[in-house]
Coordinates of C-alpha atoms in Angstrom, one line a residue:
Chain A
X471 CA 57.0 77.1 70.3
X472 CA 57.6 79.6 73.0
X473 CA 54.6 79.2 75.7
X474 CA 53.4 83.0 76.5
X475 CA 52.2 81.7 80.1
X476 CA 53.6 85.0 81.8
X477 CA 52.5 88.6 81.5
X478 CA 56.0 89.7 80.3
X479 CA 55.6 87.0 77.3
X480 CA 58.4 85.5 78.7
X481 CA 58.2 81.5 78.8
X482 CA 58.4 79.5 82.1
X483 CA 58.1 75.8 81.4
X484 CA 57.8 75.3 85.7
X485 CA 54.3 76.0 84.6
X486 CA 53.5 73.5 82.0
X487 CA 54.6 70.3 83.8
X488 CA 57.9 70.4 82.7
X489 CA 59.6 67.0 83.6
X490 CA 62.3 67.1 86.1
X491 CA 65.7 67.8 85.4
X492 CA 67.4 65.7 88.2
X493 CA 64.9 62.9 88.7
X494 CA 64.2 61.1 84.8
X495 CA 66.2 59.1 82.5
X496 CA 69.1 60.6 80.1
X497 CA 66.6 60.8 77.5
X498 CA 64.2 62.7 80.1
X499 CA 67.1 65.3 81.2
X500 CA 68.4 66.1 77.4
X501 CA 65.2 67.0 76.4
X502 CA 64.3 69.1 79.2
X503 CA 67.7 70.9 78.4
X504 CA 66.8 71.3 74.8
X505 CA 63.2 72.6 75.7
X506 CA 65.5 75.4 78.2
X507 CA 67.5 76.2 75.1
X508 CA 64.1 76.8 72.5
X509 CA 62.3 78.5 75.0
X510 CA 64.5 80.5 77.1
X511 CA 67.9 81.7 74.4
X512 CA 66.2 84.6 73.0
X513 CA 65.7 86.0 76.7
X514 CA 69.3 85.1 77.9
X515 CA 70.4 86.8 74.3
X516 CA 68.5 89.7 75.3
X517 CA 69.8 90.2 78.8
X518 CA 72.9 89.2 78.1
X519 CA 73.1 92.0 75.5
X520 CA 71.8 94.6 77.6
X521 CA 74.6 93.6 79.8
X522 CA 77.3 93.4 77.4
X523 CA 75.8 95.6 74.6
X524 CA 77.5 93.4 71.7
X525 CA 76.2 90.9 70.1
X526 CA 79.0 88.7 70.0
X527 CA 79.6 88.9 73.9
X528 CA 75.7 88.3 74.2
X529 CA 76.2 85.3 72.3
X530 CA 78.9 83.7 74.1
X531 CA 77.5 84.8 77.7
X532 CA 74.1 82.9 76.3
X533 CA 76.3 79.8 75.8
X534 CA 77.8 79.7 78.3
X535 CA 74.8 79.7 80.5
X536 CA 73.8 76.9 78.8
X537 CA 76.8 75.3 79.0
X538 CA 76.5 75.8 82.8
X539 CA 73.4 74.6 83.1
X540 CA 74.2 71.3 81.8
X541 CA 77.1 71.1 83.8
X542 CA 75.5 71.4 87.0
X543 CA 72.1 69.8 86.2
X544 CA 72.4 67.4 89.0
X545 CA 72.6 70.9 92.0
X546 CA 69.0 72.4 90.6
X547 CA 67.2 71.5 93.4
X548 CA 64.3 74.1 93.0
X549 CA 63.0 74.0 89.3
X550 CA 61.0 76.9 90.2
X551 CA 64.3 78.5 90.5
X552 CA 66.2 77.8 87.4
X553 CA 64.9 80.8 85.2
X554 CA 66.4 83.1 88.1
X555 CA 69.6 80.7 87.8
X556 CA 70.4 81.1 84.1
X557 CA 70.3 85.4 85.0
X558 CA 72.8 84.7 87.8
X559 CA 74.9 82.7 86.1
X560 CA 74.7 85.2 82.9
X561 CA 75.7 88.4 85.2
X562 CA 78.2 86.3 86.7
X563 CA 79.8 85.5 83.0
X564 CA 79.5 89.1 82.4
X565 CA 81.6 90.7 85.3
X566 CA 83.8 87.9 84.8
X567 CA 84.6 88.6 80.9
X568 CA 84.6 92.4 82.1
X569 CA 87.0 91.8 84.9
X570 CA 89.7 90.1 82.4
X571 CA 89.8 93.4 80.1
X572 CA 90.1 95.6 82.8
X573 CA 91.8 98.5 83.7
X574 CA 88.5 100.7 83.1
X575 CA 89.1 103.1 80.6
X576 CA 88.7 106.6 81.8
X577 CA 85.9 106.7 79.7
X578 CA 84.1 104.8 82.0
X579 CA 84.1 106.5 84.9
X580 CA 81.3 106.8 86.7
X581 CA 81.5 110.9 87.1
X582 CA 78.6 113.1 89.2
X583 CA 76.2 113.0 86.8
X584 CA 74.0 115.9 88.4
X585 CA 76.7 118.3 87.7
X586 CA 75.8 118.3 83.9
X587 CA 72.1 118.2 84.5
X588 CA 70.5 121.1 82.9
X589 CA 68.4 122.7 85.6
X590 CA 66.1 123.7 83.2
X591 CA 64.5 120.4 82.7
X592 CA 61.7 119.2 84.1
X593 CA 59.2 116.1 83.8
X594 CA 57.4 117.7 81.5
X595 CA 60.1 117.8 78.9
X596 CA 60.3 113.8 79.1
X597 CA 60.1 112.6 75.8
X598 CA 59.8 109.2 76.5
X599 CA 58.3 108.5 72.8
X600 CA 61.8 109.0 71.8
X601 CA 63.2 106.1 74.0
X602 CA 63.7 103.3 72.1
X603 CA 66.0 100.1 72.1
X604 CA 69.2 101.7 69.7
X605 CA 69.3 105.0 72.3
X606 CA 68.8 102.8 75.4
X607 CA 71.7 100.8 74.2
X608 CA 73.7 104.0 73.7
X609 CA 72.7 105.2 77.5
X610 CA 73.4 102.1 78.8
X611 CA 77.0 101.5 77.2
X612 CA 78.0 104.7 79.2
X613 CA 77.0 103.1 82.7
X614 CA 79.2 100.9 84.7
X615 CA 79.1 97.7 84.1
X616 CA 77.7 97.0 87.8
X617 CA 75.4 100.0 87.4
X618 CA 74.0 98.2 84.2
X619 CA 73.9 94.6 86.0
X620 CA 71.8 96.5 88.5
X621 CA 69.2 98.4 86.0
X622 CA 69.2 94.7 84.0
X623 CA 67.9 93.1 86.9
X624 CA 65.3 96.3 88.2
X625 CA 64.3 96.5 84.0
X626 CA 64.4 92.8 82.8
X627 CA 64.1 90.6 85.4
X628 CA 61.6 92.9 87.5
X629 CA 63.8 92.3 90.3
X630 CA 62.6 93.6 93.6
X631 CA 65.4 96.2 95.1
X632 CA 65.3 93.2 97.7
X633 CA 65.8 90.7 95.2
X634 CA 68.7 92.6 94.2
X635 CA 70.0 93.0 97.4
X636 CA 70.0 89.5 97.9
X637 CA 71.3 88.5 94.7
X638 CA 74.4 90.7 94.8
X639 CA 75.2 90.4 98.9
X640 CA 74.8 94.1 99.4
X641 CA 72.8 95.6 102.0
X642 CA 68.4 96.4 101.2
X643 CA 69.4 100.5 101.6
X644 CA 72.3 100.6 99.9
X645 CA 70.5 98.9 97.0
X646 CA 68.3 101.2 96.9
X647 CA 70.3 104.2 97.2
X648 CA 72.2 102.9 94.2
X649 CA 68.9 102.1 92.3
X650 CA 68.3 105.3 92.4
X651 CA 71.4 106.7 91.6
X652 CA 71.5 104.6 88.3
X653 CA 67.8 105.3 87.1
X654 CA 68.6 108.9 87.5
X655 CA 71.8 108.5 85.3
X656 CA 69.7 106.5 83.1
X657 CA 67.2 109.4 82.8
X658 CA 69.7 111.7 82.3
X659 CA 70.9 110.0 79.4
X660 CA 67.9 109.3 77.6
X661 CA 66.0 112.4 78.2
X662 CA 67.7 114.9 80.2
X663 CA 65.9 116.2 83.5
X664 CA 66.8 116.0 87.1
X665 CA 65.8 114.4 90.3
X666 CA 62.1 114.4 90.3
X667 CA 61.5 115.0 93.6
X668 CA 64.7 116.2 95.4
X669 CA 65.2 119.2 93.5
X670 CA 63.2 121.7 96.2
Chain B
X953 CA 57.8 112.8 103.7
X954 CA 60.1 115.5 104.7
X955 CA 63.1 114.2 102.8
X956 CA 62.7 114.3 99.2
X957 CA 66.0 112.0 98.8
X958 CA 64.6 109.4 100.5
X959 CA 61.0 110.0 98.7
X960 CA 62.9 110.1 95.4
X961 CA 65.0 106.5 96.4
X962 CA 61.5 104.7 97.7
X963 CA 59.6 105.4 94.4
X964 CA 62.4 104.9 92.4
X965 CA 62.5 101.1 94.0
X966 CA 58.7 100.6 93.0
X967 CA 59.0 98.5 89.7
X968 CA 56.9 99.3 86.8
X969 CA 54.7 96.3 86.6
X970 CA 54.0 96.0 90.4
X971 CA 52.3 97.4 92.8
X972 CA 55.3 97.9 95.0
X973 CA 54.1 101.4 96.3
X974 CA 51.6 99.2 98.4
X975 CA 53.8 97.4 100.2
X976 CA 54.3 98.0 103.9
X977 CA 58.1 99.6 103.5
X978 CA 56.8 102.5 101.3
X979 CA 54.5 103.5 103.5
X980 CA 55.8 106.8 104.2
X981 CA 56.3 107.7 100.3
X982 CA 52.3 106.5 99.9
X983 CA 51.3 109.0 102.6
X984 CA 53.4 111.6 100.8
X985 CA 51.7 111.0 97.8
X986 CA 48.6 111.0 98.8
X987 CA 48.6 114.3 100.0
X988 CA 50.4 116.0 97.3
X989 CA 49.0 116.1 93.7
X990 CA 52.3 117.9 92.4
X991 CA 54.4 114.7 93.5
X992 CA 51.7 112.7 92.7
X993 CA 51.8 113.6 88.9
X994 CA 55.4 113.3 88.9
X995 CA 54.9 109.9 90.2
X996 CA 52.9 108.8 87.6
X997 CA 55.3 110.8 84.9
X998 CA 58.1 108.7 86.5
X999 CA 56.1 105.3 86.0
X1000 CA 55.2 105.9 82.5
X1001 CA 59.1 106.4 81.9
X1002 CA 60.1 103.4 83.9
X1003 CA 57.5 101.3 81.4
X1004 CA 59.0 102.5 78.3
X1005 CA 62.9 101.4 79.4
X1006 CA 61.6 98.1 80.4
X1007 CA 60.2 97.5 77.0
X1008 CA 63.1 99.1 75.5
X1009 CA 65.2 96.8 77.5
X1010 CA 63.3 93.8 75.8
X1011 CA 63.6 95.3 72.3
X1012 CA 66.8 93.4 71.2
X1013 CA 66.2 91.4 67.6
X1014 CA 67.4 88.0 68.8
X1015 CA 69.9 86.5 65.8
X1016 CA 67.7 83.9 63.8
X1017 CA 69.6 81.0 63.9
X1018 CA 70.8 81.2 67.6
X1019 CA 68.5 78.7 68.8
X1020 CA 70.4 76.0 66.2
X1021 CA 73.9 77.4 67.6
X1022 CA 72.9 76.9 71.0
X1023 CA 71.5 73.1 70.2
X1024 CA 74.5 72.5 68.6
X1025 CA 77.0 73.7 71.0
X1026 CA 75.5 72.0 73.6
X1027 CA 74.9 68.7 72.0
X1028 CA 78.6 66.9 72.5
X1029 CA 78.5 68.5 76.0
X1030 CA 75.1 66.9 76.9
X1031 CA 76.2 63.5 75.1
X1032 CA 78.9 63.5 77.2
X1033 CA 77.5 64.4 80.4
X1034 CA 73.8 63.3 79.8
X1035 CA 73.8 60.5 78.6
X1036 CA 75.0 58.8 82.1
X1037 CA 71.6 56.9 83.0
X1038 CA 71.2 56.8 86.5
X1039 CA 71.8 53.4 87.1
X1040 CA 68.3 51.6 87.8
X1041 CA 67.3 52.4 84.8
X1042 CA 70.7 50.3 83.1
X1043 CA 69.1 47.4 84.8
X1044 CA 67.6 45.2 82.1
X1045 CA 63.3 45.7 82.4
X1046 CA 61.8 42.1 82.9
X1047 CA 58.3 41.3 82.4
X1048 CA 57.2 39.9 85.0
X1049 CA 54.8 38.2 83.2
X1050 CA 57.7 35.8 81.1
X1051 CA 59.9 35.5 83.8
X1052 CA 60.9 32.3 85.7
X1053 CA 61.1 28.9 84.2
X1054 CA 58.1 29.8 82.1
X1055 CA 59.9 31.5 79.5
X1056 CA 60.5 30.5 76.3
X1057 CA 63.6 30.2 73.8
X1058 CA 62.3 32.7 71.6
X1059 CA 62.4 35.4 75.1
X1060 CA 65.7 34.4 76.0
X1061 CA 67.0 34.8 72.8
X1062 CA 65.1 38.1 72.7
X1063 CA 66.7 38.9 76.0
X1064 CA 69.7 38.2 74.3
X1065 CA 70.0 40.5 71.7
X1066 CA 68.6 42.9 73.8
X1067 CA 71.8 42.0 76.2
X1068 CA 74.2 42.4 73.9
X1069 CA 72.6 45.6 72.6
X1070 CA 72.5 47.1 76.2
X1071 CA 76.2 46.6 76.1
X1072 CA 77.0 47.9 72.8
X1073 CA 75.3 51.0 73.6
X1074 CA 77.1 52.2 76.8
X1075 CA 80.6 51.0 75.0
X1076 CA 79.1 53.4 72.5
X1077 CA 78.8 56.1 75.3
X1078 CA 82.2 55.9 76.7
X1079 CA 83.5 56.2 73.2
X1080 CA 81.7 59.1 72.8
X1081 CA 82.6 60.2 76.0
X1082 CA 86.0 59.8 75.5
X1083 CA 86.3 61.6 72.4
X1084 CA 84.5 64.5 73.9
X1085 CA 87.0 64.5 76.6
X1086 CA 89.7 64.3 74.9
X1087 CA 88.5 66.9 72.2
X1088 CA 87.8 69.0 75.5
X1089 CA 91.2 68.8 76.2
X1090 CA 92.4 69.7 73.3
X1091 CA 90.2 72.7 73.1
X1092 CA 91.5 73.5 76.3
X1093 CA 94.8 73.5 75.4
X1094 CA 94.6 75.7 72.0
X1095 CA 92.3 78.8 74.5
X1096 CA 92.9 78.3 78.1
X1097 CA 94.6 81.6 78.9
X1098 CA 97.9 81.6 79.6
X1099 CA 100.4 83.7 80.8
X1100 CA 101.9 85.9 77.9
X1101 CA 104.6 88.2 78.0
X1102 CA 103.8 91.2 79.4
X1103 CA 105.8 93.7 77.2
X1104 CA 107.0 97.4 78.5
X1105 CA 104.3 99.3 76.7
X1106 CA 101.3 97.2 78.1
X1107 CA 102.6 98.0 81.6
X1108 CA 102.8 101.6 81.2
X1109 CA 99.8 102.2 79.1
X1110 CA 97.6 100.3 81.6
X1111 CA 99.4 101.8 84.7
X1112 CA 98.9 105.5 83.9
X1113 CA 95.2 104.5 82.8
X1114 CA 94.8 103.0 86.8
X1115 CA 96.3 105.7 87.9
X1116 CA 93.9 108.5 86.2
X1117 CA 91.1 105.9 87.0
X1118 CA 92.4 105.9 90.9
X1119 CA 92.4 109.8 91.2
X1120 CA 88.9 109.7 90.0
X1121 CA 87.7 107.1 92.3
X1122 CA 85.4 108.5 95.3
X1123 CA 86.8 108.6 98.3
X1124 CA 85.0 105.7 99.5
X1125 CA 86.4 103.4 97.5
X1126 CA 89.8 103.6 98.9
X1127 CA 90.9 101.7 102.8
X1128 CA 92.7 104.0 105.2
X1129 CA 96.4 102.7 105.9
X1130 CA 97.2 100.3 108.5
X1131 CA 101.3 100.1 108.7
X1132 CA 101.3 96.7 110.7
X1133 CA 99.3 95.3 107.4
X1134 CA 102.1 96.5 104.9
X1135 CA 105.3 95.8 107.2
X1136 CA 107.6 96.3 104.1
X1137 CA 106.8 99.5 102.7
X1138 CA 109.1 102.2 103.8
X1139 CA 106.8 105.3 103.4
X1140 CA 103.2 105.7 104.6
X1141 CA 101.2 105.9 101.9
X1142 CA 97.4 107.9 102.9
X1143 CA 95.6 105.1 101.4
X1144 CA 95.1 101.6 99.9
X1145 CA 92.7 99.6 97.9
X1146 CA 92.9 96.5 96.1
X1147 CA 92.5 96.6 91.5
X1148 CA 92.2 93.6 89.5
X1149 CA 94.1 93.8 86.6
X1150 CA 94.6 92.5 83.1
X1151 CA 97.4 90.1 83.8
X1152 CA 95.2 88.4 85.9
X1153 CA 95.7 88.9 89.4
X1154 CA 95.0 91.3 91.6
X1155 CA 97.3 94.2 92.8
X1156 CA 97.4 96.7 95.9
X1157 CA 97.3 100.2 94.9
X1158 CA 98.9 102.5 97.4
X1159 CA 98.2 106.5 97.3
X1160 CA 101.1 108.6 98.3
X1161 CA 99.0 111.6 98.4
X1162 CA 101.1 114.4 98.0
X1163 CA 101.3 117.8 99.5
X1164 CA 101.3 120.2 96.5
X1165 CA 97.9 117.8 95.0
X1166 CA 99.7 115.2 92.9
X1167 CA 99.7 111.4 93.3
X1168 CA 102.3 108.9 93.7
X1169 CA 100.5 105.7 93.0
X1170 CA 102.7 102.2 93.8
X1171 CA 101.1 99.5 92.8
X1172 CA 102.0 95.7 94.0
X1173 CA 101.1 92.4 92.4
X1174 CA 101.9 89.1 91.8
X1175 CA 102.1 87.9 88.4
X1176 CA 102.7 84.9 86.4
X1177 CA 103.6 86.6 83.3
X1178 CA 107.1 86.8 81.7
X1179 CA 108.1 90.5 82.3
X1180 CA 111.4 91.8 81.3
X1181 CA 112.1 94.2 84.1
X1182 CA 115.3 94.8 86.7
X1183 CA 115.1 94.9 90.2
X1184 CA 115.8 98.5 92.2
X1185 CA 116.3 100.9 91.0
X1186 CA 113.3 101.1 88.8
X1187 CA 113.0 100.9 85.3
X1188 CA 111.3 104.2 83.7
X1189 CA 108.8 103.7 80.8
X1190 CA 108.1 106.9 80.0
X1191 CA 104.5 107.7 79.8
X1192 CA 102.3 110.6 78.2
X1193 CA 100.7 113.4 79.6
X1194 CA 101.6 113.9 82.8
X1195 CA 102.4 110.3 84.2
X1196 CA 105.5 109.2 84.5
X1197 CA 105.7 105.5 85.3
X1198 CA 108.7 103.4 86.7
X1199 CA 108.4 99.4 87.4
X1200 CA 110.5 96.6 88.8
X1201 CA 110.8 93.6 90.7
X1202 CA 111.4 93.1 94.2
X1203 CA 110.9 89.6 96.5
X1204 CA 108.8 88.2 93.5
X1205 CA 106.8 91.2 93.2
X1206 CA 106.2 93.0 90.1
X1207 CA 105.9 97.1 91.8
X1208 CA 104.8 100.1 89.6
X1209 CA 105.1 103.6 90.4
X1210 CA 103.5 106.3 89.0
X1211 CA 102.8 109.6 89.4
X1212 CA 102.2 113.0 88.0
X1213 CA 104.7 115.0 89.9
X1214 CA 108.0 116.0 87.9
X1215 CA 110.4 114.7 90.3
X1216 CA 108.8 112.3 93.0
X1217 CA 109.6 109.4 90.9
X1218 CA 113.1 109.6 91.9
X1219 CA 112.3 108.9 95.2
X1220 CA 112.2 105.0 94.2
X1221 CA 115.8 105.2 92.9
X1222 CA 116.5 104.2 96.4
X1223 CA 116.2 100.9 97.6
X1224 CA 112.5 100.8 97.9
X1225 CA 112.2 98.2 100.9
X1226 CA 113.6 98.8 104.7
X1227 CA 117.0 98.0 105.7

């Protein structure tokens, strides 16, 4: 049973008294594991299928998180930490499984998106009612894969832009900048509109 | 706030579910806010969006029996690795109340048993271990990725896809030249950047931009993979559209050329390093 000790639902055994992963027997350690796995896989799956947008990859990236987590049991030194560890390590098997199937199609080209906005479009025509997981899916498999890496961690995680910035080695601003950038392509794609506030 | 850019960027870093408008760095977008009920209203319009993708981003139906698969995928891996007690708690537990010449028979026969169990069990582990390691190995062997072929048709259809990809690129994303970096190449290209590609390395892509708009992209890498290919002069593999590709090897490099402009091609018919 999934503890719903955070506002998001999400589970966090660091709350409950969760034994140690590093510091009890064998016993101790493989049922802490197996305790990450029940509460925890659905939320990998989920973010890991955001990133990927396929089941399949969202399946393996999962495992493989896992898989990591086991291996390197013994370097969690924070426990506090290890919920923000299993995200790392599932972005990082993302770009990785990305980077092996590259060239980018053309497809995927991250083109001006403000030179298709219609200008028409304002807040008011939002229909945010209509966004739901199958169209958000749809938006997001036309984003980069960084861009969506970047919008996982603002959406899922609730990653502060600092957060980000230090997760990914790139500078506060530019973070920000880029944030920005995406959400708007986001927007774009699921309801049309323009920049909210610099369109004067 | 008299840049709405920078207005737009600050609220767009506020997430959903915090209060990140209050913290010290958005100052400026606050006090913009504060005094303008138009931006204000757009403001809110813009959270209410931001809530509904976040709980669109958690609206993925999660497969029913993942949790087993993940159990069971894990479970040779953490019999394997787990399993390793730290040693003090290997060391057999006495009570201190029967130990010493005050113990019986019937506890050291007891101790005994439990002895010879304690063995059995890690012999058990190493077994188990071993077998895990070895069927690692074996898995290794049957899907580690190795170096295939790389036929004509791979090269060309991912080189002209790199090199529409690289005309696209923003500028930014390109290094200006440095000749005393690239010693060996005999024309000046305007500028570089580095691609990772599918054969799994990573190549320098060099832009020959040329005068009438067209591209000359050479691109330089190092690959493991079996490719059948001459040296100079290049071998052409045709292309579509308006790419024409030409490849070959040179000092253990595989090169690529491509470019949309009818006739520059030829220009690696030459011998493509100094002399």
């Amino acid at each position: 049973m999934v503890p719903e000790s955070r506002e998001d639902g999400m589970a966090d055994p660091e709350d409950d008294g969760a034994i140690p992963p590093t510091a009890g027997s064998a016993a101790d350690r493989r049922a802490w594991i197996e305790r990450l796995i029940r509460e925890h896989h659905g939320e990998l799956y989920r973010y890991a299928f955001r990133l990927s947008g396929s089941q399949a990859d969202a399946e393996d990236i999962t495992q493989q998180v896992f898989l990591s987590v086991c291996g390197k049991l013994d370097q969690l030194r924070d426990e506090g930490k290890v919920r923000g560890w299993m995200f790392a390590i599932a972005r990082t098997c993302f770009l990785k499984s990305r980077r092996r199937i590259r060239p980018m199609p053309v497809s995927d080209i991250d083109l001006e998106i403000d030179l298709f906005v219609d200008p028409q479009t304002t807040v008011e025509d939002w229909d945010i009612e209509g966004i739901d997981g199958e169209s958000l899916t749809a938006a997001l498999g036309q984003l980069h894969d960084e861009t969506r890496v970047m919008l996982a961690m603002f959406y899922f995680e609730e990653a502060s832009y600092r957060e980000i910035a230090e997760a990914l080695g790139i500078p506060a601003g530019t973070v920000m900048s880029r944030l920005s950038r995406a959400k708007e392509k986001l927007r774009r794609l699921l309801v049309g509109g323009r920049r909210t506030f610099a369109r004067e | 706030m008299n840049d709405p850019l920078r207005l737009q960027e600050q609220l767009d870093a506020c997430r959903p579910s915090h209060d990140d408008l209050a913290l010290p760095e958005f100052s400026e977008a606050r006090e913009a806010l504060r005094g303008d009920g138009e931006a204000s209203r757009r403001f809110a319009a813009l959270r209410r969006m931001d809530r509904r993708i976040a709980e669109s981003f958690r609206e993925v139906p999660v497969p029913p029996a993942l949790e087993c698969r993940m159990l069971g995928a894990v479970e040779s891996f953490v019999a394997g690795r787990l399993d390793a007690d730290p040693p003090q708690l290997e060391r057999p537990a006495v009570d201190p109340a029967v130990s010493g010449p005050a113990r019986t028979s019937d506890a050291r026969t007891s101790d005994a048993r439990t002895s010879d169990a304690r063995r059995a069990l890690p012999r058990r582990r190493w077994v188990l271990a071993a077998a895990t390691a070895a069927g690692l190995l074996l898995a290794g062997s049957l899907f580690w990725p190795r170096p295939r072929p790389v036929t004509l048709a791979d090269l060309s259809e991912w080189s002209r896809d790199a090199a529409e990809h690289s005309v696209l690129l923003e500028a930014d994303a390109w290094k200006a030249y440095d000749p005393s970096r690239f010693p060996e190449l005999r024309w000046s290209p305007a500028r570089w950047r580095t691609m990772e590609t599918p054969f799994g390395s990573t190549c320098h892509v060099f832009d020959f931009a040329l005068r009438d708009g067209n591209h000359l992209f050479l691109m330089r890498m190092a690959i493991d993979n079996e490719v059948d290919l001459p040296s100079v002069p290049y071998q052409g593999l045709g292309g579509t559209g308006p790419w024409k590709v030409g490849a070959w090897h040179e000092d253990g490099m595989l090169h690529v050329a491509v470019t949309n402009h009818p006739t520059a091609l030829d220009a690696f018919r030459m011998p493509y390093r100094a002399t």
